[in-house]
Coordinates of C-alpha atoms in Angstrom, one line a residue:
Chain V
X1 CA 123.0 92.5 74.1
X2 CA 125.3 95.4 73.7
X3 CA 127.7 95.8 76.5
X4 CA 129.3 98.9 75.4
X5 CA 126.7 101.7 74.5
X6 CA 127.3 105.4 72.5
X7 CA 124.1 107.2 72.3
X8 CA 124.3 110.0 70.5
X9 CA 125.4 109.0 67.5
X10 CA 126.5 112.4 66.7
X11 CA 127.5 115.6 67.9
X12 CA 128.6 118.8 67.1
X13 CA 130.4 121.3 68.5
X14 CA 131.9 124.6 67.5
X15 CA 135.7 125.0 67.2
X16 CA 137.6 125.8 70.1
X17 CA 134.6 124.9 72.8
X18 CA 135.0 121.7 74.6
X19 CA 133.4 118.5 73.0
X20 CA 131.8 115.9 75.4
X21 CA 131.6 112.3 74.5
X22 CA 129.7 110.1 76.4
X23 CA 130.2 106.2 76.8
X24 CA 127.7 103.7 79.1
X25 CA 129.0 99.8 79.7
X26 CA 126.7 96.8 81.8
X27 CA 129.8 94.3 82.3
X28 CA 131.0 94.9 85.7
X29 CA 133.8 92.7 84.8
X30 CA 135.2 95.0 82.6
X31 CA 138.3 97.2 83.7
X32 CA 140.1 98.6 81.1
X33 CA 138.4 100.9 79.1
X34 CA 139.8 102.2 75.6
X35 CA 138.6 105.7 73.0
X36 CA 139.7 105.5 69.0
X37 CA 139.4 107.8 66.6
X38 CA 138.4 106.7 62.8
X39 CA 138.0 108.8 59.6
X40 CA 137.3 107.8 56.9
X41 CA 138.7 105.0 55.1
X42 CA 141.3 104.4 57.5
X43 CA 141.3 102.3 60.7
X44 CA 140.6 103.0 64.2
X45 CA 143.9 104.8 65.8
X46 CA 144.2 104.4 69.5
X47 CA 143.8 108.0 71.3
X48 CA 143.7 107.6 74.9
X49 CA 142.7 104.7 77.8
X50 CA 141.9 104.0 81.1
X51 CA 142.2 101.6 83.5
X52 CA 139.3 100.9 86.6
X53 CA 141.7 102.1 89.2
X54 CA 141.7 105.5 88.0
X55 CA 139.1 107.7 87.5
X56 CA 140.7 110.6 85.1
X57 CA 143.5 110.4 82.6
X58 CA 144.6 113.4 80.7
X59 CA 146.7 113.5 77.8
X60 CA 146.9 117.2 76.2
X61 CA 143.6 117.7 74.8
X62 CA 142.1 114.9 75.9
X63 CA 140.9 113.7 79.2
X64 CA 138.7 110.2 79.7
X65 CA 136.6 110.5 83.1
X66 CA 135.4 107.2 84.5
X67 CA 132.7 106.9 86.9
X68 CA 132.5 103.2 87.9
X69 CA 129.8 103.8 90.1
X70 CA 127.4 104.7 87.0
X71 CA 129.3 102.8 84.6
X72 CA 130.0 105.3 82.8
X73 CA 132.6 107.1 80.9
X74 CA 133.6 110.2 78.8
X75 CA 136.0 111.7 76.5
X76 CA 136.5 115.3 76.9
X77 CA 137.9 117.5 74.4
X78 CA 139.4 120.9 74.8
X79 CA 139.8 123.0 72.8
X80 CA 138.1 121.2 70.1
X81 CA 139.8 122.2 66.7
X82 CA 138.1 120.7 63.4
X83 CA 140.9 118.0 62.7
X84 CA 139.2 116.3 65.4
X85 CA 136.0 115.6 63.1
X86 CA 136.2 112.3 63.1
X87 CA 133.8 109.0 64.5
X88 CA 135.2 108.1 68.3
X89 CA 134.3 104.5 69.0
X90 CA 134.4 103.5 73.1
X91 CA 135.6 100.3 73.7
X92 CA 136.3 98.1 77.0
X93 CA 138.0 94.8 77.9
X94 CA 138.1 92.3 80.8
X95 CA 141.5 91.8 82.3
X96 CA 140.7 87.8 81.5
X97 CA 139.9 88.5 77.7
X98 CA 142.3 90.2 74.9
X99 CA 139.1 91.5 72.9
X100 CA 137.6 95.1 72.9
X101 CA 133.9 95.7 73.0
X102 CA 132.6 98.4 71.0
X103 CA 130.4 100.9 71.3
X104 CA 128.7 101.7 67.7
X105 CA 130.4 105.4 68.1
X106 CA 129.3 108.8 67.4
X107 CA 130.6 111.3 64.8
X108 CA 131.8 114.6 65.6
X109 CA 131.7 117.7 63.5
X110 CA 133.6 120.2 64.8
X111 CA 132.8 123.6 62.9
X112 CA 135.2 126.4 62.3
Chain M
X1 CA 158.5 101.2 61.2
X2 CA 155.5 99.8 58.8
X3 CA 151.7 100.0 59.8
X4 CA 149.0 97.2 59.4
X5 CA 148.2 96.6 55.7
X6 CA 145.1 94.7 55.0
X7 CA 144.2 93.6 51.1
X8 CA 142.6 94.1 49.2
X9 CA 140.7 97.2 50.0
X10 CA 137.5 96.2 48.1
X11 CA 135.7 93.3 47.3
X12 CA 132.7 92.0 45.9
X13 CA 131.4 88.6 46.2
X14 CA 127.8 86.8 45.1
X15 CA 126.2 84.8 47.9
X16 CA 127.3 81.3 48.7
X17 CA 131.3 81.9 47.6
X18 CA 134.5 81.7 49.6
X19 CA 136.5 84.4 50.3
X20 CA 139.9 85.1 51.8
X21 CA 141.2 88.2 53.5
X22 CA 145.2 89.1 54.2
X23 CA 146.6 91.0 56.6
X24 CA 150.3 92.0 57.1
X25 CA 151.2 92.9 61.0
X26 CA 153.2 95.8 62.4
X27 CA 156.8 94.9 62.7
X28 CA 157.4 93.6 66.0
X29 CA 153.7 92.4 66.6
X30 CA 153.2 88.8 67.0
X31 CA 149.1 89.0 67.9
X32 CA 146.5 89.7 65.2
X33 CA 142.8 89.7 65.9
X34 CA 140.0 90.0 63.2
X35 CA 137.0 92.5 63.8
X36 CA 134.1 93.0 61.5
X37 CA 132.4 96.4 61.6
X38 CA 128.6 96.3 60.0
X39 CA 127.6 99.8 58.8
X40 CA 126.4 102.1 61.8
X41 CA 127.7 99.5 64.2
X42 CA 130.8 99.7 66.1
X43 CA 134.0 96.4 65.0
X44 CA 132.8 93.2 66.4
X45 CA 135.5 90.9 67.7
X46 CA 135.5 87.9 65.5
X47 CA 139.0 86.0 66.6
X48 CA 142.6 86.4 67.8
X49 CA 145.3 84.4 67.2
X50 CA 148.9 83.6 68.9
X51 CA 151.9 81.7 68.1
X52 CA 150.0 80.6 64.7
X53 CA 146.9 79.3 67.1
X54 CA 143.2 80.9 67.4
X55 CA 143.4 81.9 71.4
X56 CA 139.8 83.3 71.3
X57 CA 136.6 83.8 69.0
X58 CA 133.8 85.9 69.4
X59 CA 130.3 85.0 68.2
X60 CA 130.7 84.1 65.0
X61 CA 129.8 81.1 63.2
X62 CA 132.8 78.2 62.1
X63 CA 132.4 79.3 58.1
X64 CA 134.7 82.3 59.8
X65 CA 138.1 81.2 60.2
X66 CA 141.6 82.1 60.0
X67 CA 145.0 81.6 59.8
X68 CA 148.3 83.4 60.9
X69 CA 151.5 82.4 59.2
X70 CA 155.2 82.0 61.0
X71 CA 155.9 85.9 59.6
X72 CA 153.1 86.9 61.6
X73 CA 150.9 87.5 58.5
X74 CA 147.1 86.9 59.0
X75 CA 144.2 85.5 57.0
X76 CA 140.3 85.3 57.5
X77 CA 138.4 82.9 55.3
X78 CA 134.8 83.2 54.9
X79 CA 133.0 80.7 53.4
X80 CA 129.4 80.8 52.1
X81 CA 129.3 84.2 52.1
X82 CA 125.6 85.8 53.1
X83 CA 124.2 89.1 52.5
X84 CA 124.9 90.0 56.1
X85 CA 128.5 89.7 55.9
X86 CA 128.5 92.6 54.1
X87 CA 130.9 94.7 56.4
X88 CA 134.6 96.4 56.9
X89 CA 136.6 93.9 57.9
X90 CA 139.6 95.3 59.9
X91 CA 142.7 94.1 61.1
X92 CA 144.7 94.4 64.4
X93 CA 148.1 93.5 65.1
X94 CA 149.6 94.3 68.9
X95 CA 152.5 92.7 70.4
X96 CA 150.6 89.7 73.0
X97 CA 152.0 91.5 76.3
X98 CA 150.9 94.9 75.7
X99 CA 147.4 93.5 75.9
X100 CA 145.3 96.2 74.3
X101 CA 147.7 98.4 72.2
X102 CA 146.4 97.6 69.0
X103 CA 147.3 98.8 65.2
X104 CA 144.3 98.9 63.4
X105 CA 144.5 98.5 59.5
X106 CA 142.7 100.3 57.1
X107 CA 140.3 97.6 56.5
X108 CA 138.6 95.6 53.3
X109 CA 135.5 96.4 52.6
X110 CA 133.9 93.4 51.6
X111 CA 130.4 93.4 49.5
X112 CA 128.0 90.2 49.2
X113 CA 125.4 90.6 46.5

């Protein structure tokens, strides 16, 4: 039963246009919702979160939309350069629980 | 200010063996959770421990467990290892009251044959 769902596991875009990343969840319960970034062979670094009482958080580049309503979240990127080529894994969390659900990610290719 | 550092970075193992993973923690971190990532699959939350105590598991059987020593170092033992263990196990160290601001490590990629 996957909680947290990605699915298109990949997506390209070309550089400079805005990348769209799109993240569906079932658990009402959850309320924090989380994006990394992974390349490869290295771990996921955190890029930007938010919680259920918001519905937008922007931090340069990157902006997380949240529509509770649908369940549903994206990661917008703008511009998208091709440093950001990378897989972006969604993840949300419970306030009662300390673990992340993941979605299964999607990999960007962002050309020049 | 060091990162997570998981070793070792590769492993291969036959079916039916043990095998232990380490995990050094971000300075200052005093949390560590466990997540095993299957190939096309997003990290699955396996357990997290506290204060040198598991304080949650996921859905994985008891041959998973773990340990986290007084320096905040982390271990995860598997024992009879199956093919379907075959995965990236990752690291992640926070400090417990900033609830979700987790270091990933760079992960052990761990082979059953």
């Amino acid at each position: 039963d996957q909680q947290v769902k990605q699915n298109s596991p990949s997506l390209s875009v070309q550089e400079g246009r805005i990348s769209i990343l799109n993240c569906d969840y079932t658990n009402s319960m959850f309320d924090y919702f989380l994006w990394y970034k992974k390349y490869p062979a290295e771990g996921p670094t955190f890029l930007i979160s938010i919680s259920s009482i918001k519905d937008k958080n922007e931090d340069g580049r990157f902006t997380v939309f949240l529509n509770k309503s649908a369940k549903h979240l994206s990661l917008h990127i703008v511009p998208s350069q091709p440093g950001d080529s990378a897989v972006y894994f969604c993840a949300a969390a419970a306030d009662s629980s300390y673990k992340l659900i993941f979605g299964s990610g999607t990999r960007l290719l962002v050309r020049p | 200010e060091t990162g997570v550092t998981q070793s070792p970075t590769h492993l291969i193992k036959t079916r039916g063996q043990q095998v232990t993973l380490r995990c050094s923690s971000q300075s200052g971190h005093n949390t560590v959770s466990w997540y095993q990532q299957a190939l096309g699959q997003g990290p699955q939350f396996i357990f997290q421990y506290y204060r040198e105590e598991e304080n949650g598991r996921g859905n994985f059987p008891p041959r998973f467990s773990g340990l986290q020593f007084p320096n905040y170092s982390s271990e995860l033992n598997v024992n009879a290892l199956e093919l379907d263990d075959s995965a990236l196990y990752l690291c992640a160290s926070t400090f417990h009251r900033d609830r979700y601001g987790y270091t990933f490590g760079s992960g052990t990629r761990l082979t059953v044959v």
